[in-house]
Short mmCIF file of C-alpha atoms in Angstrom, two decimals:
data_model
loop_
_atom_site.label_atom_id
_atom_site.label_comp_id
_atom_site.label_asym_id
_atom_site.label_seq_id
_atom_site.Cartn_x
_atom_site.Cartn_y
_atom_site.Cartn_z
CA MET A 1 136.02 179.51 69.52
CA LYS A 2 134.01 176.50 68.32
CA GLU A 3 130.95 177.65 70.28
CA LEU A 4 131.16 181.16 68.90
CA ASN A 5 131.50 179.79 65.38
CA ARG A 6 128.38 177.64 65.97
CA LYS A 7 126.47 180.71 67.18
CA ILE A 8 127.50 182.66 64.07
CA ASP A 9 126.31 179.81 61.86
CA VAL A 10 122.97 179.62 63.73
CA PHE A 11 122.53 183.40 63.42
CA CYS A 12 123.23 183.31 59.67
CA MET A 13 120.80 180.39 59.29
CA ARG A 14 118.06 182.19 61.12
CA HIS A 15 118.69 185.43 59.19
CA PRO A 16 119.30 184.36 55.58
CA ARG A 17 119.04 187.94 54.28
CA PHE A 18 121.69 189.27 56.63
CA GLY A 19 124.86 190.59 55.03
CA ILE A 20 125.94 192.58 52.00
CA PRO A 21 125.89 190.53 48.79
CA ARG A 22 129.00 191.03 46.59
CA LEU A 23 130.63 192.99 49.38
CA MET A 24 134.11 192.75 47.84
CA LEU A 25 132.80 194.29 44.62
CA TYR A 26 131.78 197.43 46.50
CA VAL A 27 135.13 197.47 48.37
CA VAL A 28 137.06 197.23 45.09
CA ILE A 29 134.96 199.93 43.40
CA GLY A 30 135.39 202.16 46.48
CA ASN A 31 139.17 201.69 46.43
CA LEU A 32 139.31 202.47 42.73
CA VAL A 33 137.20 205.66 43.08
CA VAL A 34 139.29 206.90 46.02
CA TRP A 35 142.48 206.19 44.05
CA ILE A 36 141.24 208.19 41.07
CA PHE A 37 140.22 211.17 43.17
CA GLY A 38 143.40 210.80 45.20
CA MET A 39 145.50 211.16 42.06
CA MET A 40 143.68 214.39 41.27
CA ASP A 41 144.07 215.68 44.83
CA THR A 42 147.45 217.37 45.09
CA THR A 43 146.86 218.55 48.65
CA GLY A 44 146.41 215.08 50.18
CA LEU A 45 143.27 216.19 51.98
CA LEU A 46 141.15 213.33 50.63
CA TYR A 47 143.18 210.58 52.27
CA GLY A 48 143.45 212.69 55.39
CA LEU A 49 139.65 212.86 55.65
CA LEU A 50 139.21 209.12 55.09
CA ALA A 51 142.10 207.73 57.11
CA LEU A 52 141.57 206.20 60.55
CA ASP A 53 142.73 209.01 62.85
CA PRO A 54 141.89 207.97 66.44
CA ALA A 55 141.98 211.53 67.71
CA ALA A 56 139.52 212.63 65.01
CA VAL A 57 137.26 209.65 65.76
CA CYS A 58 137.18 210.68 69.42
CA ARG A 59 136.16 214.17 68.28
CA GLY A 60 133.13 212.73 66.53
CA GLN A 61 134.37 211.85 63.03
CA ILE A 62 132.91 208.33 63.23
CA TRP A 63 132.94 207.76 59.45
CA ARG A 64 136.68 207.15 59.58
CA ILE A 65 136.01 203.70 61.21
CA VAL A 66 134.58 202.62 57.83
CA THR A 67 136.14 204.88 55.24
CA PHE A 68 139.74 203.87 56.02
CA ALA A 69 138.84 200.57 54.29
CA LEU A 70 138.48 202.46 51.01
CA ILE A 71 142.03 203.83 50.95
CA PRO A 72 144.19 201.80 48.52
CA VAL A 73 147.27 200.25 50.09
CA SER A 74 148.96 199.19 46.83
CA GLY A 75 150.87 202.33 45.93
CA SER A 76 150.28 204.74 43.07
CA SER A 77 150.79 202.31 40.12
CA LEU A 78 147.52 201.66 38.35
CA LEU A 79 148.69 198.27 37.09
CA TRP A 80 149.69 197.05 40.57
CA LEU A 81 146.46 198.45 42.03
CA ALA A 82 144.39 196.64 39.41
CA VAL A 83 146.18 193.34 39.99
CA SER A 84 145.87 193.52 43.80
CA LEU A 85 142.21 194.59 43.69
CA TYR A 86 141.34 191.77 41.29
CA PHE A 87 143.18 189.28 43.47
CA TYR A 88 141.39 190.28 46.62
CA TYR A 89 138.07 190.48 44.73
CA PHE A 90 138.61 186.89 43.56
CA ILE A 91 139.47 185.74 47.09
CA GLY A 92 136.60 187.63 48.71
CA THR A 93 133.93 186.43 46.32
CA THR A 94 135.20 182.83 46.59
CA LEU A 95 135.00 182.98 50.41
CA GLU A 96 131.50 184.51 50.19
CA ARG A 97 130.32 181.63 47.95
CA GLU A 98 131.85 179.08 50.37
CA TRP A 99 130.67 180.65 53.64
CA GLY A 100 127.57 182.51 52.58
CA THR A 101 126.95 186.25 52.47
CA GLY A 102 126.17 186.65 56.19
CA ARG A 103 129.23 184.77 57.45
CA PHE A 104 131.61 186.56 55.08
CA THR A 105 130.13 189.98 55.97
CA ILE A 106 130.66 189.24 59.66
CA TYR A 107 134.24 188.14 58.94
CA TYR A 108 135.14 191.24 56.97
CA PHE A 109 133.52 193.82 59.27
CA SER A 110 134.71 192.16 62.46
CA GLY A 111 138.30 192.36 61.27
CA MET A 112 137.81 195.97 60.18
CA LEU A 113 136.08 197.05 63.37
CA LEU A 114 138.52 195.24 65.66
CA THR A 115 141.41 197.07 63.95
CA ALA A 116 139.64 200.42 64.30
CA LEU A 117 138.67 199.71 67.94
CA TYR A 118 142.29 198.79 68.74
CA ALA A 119 143.60 202.08 67.32
CA VAL A 120 141.04 204.10 69.30
CA LEU A 121 141.74 202.22 72.56
CA VAL A 122 145.49 202.73 72.18
CA TYR A 123 144.92 206.45 71.70
CA LEU A 124 142.66 206.63 74.78
CA ILE A 125 144.92 204.56 77.00
CA ALA A 126 148.46 205.45 75.88
CA HIS A 127 147.76 208.70 73.95
CA VAL A 128 149.50 207.23 70.93
CA SER A 129 148.09 207.50 67.36
CA VAL A 130 148.56 204.18 65.60
CA TYR A 131 148.25 204.45 61.82
CA VAL A 132 146.35 201.44 60.48
CA THR A 133 145.36 200.41 56.97
CA MET A 134 143.49 197.50 55.40
CA TYR A 135 146.73 195.74 54.48
CA TRP A 136 146.61 193.21 57.31
CA LEU A 137 142.91 192.57 56.94
CA ASN A 138 143.43 191.87 53.24
CA MET A 139 146.23 189.56 54.28
CA SER A 140 143.83 187.72 56.57
CA LEU A 141 141.51 187.16 53.62
CA PHE A 142 144.43 185.59 51.77
CA PHE A 143 145.26 183.39 54.77
CA ALA A 144 141.62 182.26 54.99
CA PHE A 145 141.61 181.34 51.29
CA ALA A 146 144.93 179.48 51.61
CA THR A 147 143.67 177.59 54.67
CA LEU A 148 140.52 176.39 52.90
CA TRP A 149 142.18 175.64 49.55
CA PRO A 150 145.90 175.05 50.25
CA GLU A 151 146.42 173.08 46.99
CA GLN A 152 144.90 175.78 44.76
CA ARG A 153 147.38 177.07 42.22
CA VAL A 154 147.76 180.70 41.22
CA LEU A 155 149.98 182.29 38.59
CA LEU A 156 152.75 184.28 40.27
CA PHE A 157 153.89 187.14 38.02
CA PHE A 158 151.25 185.84 35.53
CA PHE A 159 153.22 182.76 34.47
CA ILE A 160 154.64 180.88 37.47
CA PRO A 161 152.15 178.38 38.95
CA VAL A 162 152.42 178.31 42.74
CA LYS A 163 150.28 176.56 45.34
CA MET A 164 148.47 178.82 47.77
CA LYS A 165 149.99 177.08 50.81
CA TRP A 166 153.54 178.03 49.75
CA LEU A 167 152.56 181.70 49.28
CA ALA A 168 150.83 181.54 52.66
CA TRP A 169 154.07 180.29 54.30
CA VAL A 170 156.03 183.18 52.69
CA ASP A 171 153.43 185.71 53.90
CA ALA A 172 153.46 184.12 57.38
CA ALA A 173 157.25 184.57 57.49
CA TYR A 174 156.85 188.24 56.46
CA PHE A 175 154.08 188.60 59.06
CA ALA A 176 156.37 187.34 61.81
CA PHE A 177 159.32 189.42 60.55
CA THR A 178 157.19 192.61 60.59
CA ILE A 179 156.12 192.03 64.19
CA ILE A 180 159.69 191.36 65.33
CA ARG A 181 160.97 194.44 63.50
CA TYR A 182 158.39 196.67 65.17
CA LEU A 183 159.25 195.19 68.58
CA VAL A 184 162.99 195.61 68.08
CA ASN A 185 162.49 199.24 67.06
CA GLY A 186 160.28 199.88 70.08
CA TYR A 187 156.96 200.18 68.25
CA VAL A 188 155.06 197.89 70.59
CA TRP A 189 151.60 199.25 69.86
CA LEU A 190 152.23 199.03 66.10
CA ALA A 191 153.48 195.47 66.45
CA LEU A 192 150.08 194.38 67.75
CA VAL A 193 148.17 195.75 64.73
CA PRO A 194 148.78 192.62 62.57
CA VAL A 195 147.79 190.39 65.50
CA VAL A 196 144.53 192.25 66.00
CA ALA A 197 143.74 192.18 62.28
CA MET A 198 144.23 188.39 62.31
CA ALA A 199 141.79 187.86 65.21
CA ALA A 200 138.87 187.29 62.84
CA TYR A 201 140.93 184.81 60.83
CA MET A 202 141.74 182.79 63.96
CA LEU A 203 138.13 182.81 64.97
CA PHE A 204 136.79 181.61 61.61
CA CYS A 205 139.66 179.46 60.40
CA GLY A 206 141.53 178.46 63.57
CA GLU A 207 140.19 174.91 63.62
CA TRP A 208 141.12 174.30 59.97
CA LEU A 209 144.57 175.78 60.58
CA ILE A 210 145.21 173.48 63.54
CA ASP A 211 144.10 170.52 61.46
CA LEU A 212 146.42 171.47 58.60
CA LEU A 213 149.41 171.94 60.92
CA ARG A 214 148.94 168.55 62.51
CA PRO A 215 151.06 165.68 61.08
CA SER A 216 149.29 163.53 58.49
CA HIS A 217 149.20 160.43 60.70
CA ALA A 218 147.66 162.44 63.54
CA ARG A 219 145.01 163.76 61.19
CA LYS A 220 144.16 160.26 59.97
CA LEU A 221 143.95 159.02 63.57
CA ALA A 222 141.60 161.89 64.50
CA GLU A 223 139.40 161.17 61.44
CA GLN A 224 139.33 157.46 62.30
CA LYS A 225 138.44 158.28 65.90
CA ALA A 226 135.67 160.58 64.72
CA ARG A 227 134.24 157.81 62.57
CA THR A 228 134.46 155.21 65.34
CA ILE A 229 131.35 154.75 67.46
CA GLN A 230 132.17 154.94 71.15
CA PHE A 231 129.59 152.46 72.47
CA LYS A 232 130.23 153.02 76.18
CA SER A 233 129.89 156.77 75.95
CA ALA A 234 126.84 156.35 73.70
CA VAL A 235 125.15 154.07 76.19
CA ARG A 236 125.83 156.51 79.03
CA ARG A 237 124.46 159.37 76.94
CA ILE A 238 121.26 157.43 76.15
CA GLU A 239 120.83 156.53 79.83
CA ARG A 240 121.24 160.18 80.83
CA GLU A 241 118.64 161.20 78.26
CA ARG A 242 116.23 158.56 79.54
CA GLU A 243 116.68 159.75 83.12
CA LYS A 244 115.65 163.22 82.07
CA GLN A 245 112.47 161.94 80.41
CA PRO A 246 109.40 161.48 82.63
CA TYR A 247 108.42 158.37 80.68
CA SER A 248 109.99 155.20 79.28
CA ARG A 249 107.57 154.48 76.41
CA LYS A 250 105.97 156.90 73.98
CA CYS A 251 103.80 156.16 70.95
CA ALA A 252 105.39 157.48 67.73
CA VAL A 253 101.92 158.21 66.27
CA CYS A 254 99.70 159.69 68.92
CA GLY A 255 102.40 160.73 71.40
CA ARG A 256 100.76 159.09 74.46
CA THR A 257 103.24 157.89 77.08
CA ASP A 258 103.25 155.19 79.77
CA ALA A 259 103.49 157.95 82.39
CA ASP A 260 100.22 159.64 81.25
CA HIS A 261 98.45 156.41 80.38
CA PRO A 262 99.77 153.54 82.58
CA GLU A 263 96.86 151.32 81.46
CA LEU A 264 98.09 151.31 77.83
CA GLU A 265 100.24 148.55 76.38
CA PHE A 266 103.28 149.66 74.33
CA ARG A 267 105.22 147.59 71.83
CA PHE A 268 108.09 148.00 69.36
CA CYS A 269 107.47 147.38 65.65
CA SER A 270 109.87 144.87 64.09
CA ARG A 271 109.13 146.04 60.55
CA CYS A 272 110.21 149.64 61.19
CA ALA A 273 113.80 150.72 60.68
CA GLY A 274 115.27 151.52 64.08
CA TYR A 275 113.52 151.34 67.43
CA HIS A 276 110.07 152.90 67.34
CA CYS A 277 107.44 152.38 70.05
CA PHE A 278 103.68 152.31 69.46
CA CYS A 279 100.65 151.99 71.65
CA ARG A 280 98.23 149.07 71.21
CA ASP A 281 95.91 151.28 69.07
CA HIS A 282 98.66 152.01 66.52
CA ILE A 283 101.00 148.99 66.64
CA ASN A 284 99.15 147.55 63.63
CA ASN A 285 97.93 150.87 62.23
CA HIS A 286 100.90 153.07 61.24
CA ILE A 287 103.20 153.85 58.39
CA HIS A 288 106.46 151.94 58.85
CA PHE A 289 109.66 153.93 59.33
CA THR A 290 112.19 153.22 56.55
CA GLU A 291 115.21 155.11 57.93
#
């Protein structure tokens, strides 16, 4: 998980233009447009064409893998839809500012595509059509926000200040209750939908979550250990690095080594910060290192 996270960071660093800027703004606008046309559509055909139907996807209707994200999951009330869309817009844009456009785009689309892929695989393997929406992916956005800023306060019902971590615990309880209810009723494939939707969250925020769940004294111990220099392991690491090098002395100016030029004399400069080696031609003719 840590290695994959590192590779994602490296990819985003090497491709700074990757991603969709203001992605959540487009998602919110898409949900609002679909809701408006859905209210005018008395036949229900619009939602039927956009929903993630695994059988239809297997017949070639690939657009459903993306368009199901535009179907509102907040009911028919305009007020409730506006509140929920604003809330997820706020969370999404905050995460994008914290992570960067590329990382947030990968997070959002990986959760969406994993959910769609799961529904298609269940249909191909068990011939069962699992109806999935963006509810659990939106929930994973909320969990990611609560993990990064657990002390952030929001106004519940517009006037009750509540910390994000307490709302996250309530949603986690509902998350577990939903899975148990599906399992008890025999909907095993449906019970795994929330778990699949949370896979992206565990990948991106799993380390922070583990750190938050650890007792405070354990966290302090880990931080203290991280700050402590392990001299024995550092010495062994330096020795291993030296064994891999074909030389023992290298001039910091010209780059000549004692392996290539055994006749040269090498010395360390006492006026430089740290340990820097120079050949006899540059020991008195170099800019001193300050850090």
